[in-house]
Coordinates of C-alpha atoms in Angstrom, one line a residue:
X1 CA 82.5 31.9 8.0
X2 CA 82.5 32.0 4.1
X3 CA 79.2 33.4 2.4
X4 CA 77.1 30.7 0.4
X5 CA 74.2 31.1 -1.9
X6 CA 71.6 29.5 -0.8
X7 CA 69.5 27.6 -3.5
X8 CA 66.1 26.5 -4.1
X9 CA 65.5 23.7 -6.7
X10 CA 61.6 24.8 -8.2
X11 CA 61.9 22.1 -11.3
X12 CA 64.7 20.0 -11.9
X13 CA 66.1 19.8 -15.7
X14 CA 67.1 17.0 -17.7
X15 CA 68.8 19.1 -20.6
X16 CA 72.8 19.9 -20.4
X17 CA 74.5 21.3 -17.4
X18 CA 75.7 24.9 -17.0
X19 CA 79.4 25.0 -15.6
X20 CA 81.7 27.7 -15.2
X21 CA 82.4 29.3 -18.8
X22 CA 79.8 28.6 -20.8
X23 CA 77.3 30.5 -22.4
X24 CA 73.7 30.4 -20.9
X25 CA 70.1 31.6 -21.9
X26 CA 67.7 32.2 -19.0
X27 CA 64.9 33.9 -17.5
X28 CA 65.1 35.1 -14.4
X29 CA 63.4 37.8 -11.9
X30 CA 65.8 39.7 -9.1
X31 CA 64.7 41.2 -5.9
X32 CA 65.9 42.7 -2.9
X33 CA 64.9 41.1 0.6
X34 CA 62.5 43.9 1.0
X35 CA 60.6 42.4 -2.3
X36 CA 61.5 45.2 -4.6
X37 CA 61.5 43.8 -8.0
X38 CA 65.2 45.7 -9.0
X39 CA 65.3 44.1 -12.5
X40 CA 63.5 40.8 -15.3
X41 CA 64.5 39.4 -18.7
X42 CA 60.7 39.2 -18.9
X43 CA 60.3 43.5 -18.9
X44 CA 62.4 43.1 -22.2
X45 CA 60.3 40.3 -23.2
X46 CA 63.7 38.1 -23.9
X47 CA 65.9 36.0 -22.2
X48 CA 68.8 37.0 -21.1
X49 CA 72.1 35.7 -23.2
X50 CA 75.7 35.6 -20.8
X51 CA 78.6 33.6 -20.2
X52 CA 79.3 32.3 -16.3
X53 CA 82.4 34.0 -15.8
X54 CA 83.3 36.6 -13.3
X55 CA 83.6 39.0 -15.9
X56 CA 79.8 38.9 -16.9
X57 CA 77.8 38.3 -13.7
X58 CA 78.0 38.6 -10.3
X59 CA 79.8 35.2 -7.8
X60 CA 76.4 33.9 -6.7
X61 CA 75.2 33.5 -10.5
X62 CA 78.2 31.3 -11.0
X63 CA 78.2 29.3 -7.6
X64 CA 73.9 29.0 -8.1
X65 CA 73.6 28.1 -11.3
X66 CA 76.6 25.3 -11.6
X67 CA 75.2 22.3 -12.0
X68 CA 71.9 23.6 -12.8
X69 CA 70.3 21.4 -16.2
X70 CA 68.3 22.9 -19.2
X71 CA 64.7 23.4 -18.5
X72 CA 65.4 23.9 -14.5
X73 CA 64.3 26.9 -12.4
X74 CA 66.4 27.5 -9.1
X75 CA 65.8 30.4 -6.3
X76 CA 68.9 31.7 -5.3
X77 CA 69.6 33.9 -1.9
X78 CA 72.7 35.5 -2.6
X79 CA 74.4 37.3 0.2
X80 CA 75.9 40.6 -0.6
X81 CA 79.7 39.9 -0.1
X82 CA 79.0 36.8 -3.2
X83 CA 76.7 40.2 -5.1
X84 CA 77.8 43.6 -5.5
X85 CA 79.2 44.1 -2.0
X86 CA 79.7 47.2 -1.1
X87 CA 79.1 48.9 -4.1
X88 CA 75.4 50.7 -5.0
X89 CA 74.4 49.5 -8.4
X90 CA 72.3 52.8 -10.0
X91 CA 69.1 53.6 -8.0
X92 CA 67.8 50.2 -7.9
X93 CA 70.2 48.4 -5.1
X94 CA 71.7 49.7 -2.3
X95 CA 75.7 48.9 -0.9
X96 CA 75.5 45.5 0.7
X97 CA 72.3 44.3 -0.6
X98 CA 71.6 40.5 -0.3
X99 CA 69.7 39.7 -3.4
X100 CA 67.1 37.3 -4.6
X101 CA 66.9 35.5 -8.1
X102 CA 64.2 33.2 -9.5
X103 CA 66.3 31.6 -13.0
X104 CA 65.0 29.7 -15.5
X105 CA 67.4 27.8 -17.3
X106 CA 66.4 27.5 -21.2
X107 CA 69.6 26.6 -23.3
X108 CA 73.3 25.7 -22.0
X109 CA 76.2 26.0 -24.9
X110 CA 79.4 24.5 -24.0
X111 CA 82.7 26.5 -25.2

């Protein structure tokens, strides 16, 4: 059976759609199942800038936030194999971690 992200529509946008490859500006909140708050663009007190790619962030970004419009705020479950796997990320999250994300969507910019 293949791993999906399972998502939670909070508000639903009406702005531009994120997709694969483009470059996004959110605010978001991660946590591990446990509720450990493990990292927040709102700690650095600014969004956080990235392109969807698999060479920025992790599978269950991309496959979570496609689709997702401009002024909308998802809740993602993200199983571990579509996260970091098996691989410990620093002190924060453990191998095979399934992670939580609450993303706000502020700004989409097509390539």
């Amino acid at each position: 059976m293949q791993a999906e992200v399972k998502i939670d529509e909070l508000i639903i946008g009406t702005g531009k759609a994120a997709e694969r490859g483009a470059l996004i500006t959110a605010h978001y909140r991660g946590w591990l199942e446990d509720g450990t708050e493990f990292d927040s663009s709102f700690k650095n007190a600014a969004p956080f800038q990235t392109v969807l790619s698999n060479k920025r962030v992790i599978q269950g970004w991309i496959l979570g936030l496609q689709g997702m419009c401009e002024g909308g705020k998802r809740k993602l479950w993200v199983p571990a194999e579509l996260a970091y796997g098996e691989r410990q990320i620093g002190n924060m999250i453990p191998a095979n971690s399934n992670l939580i994300f609450e993303i706000e969507l502020l700004e989409v910019l097509t390539r």
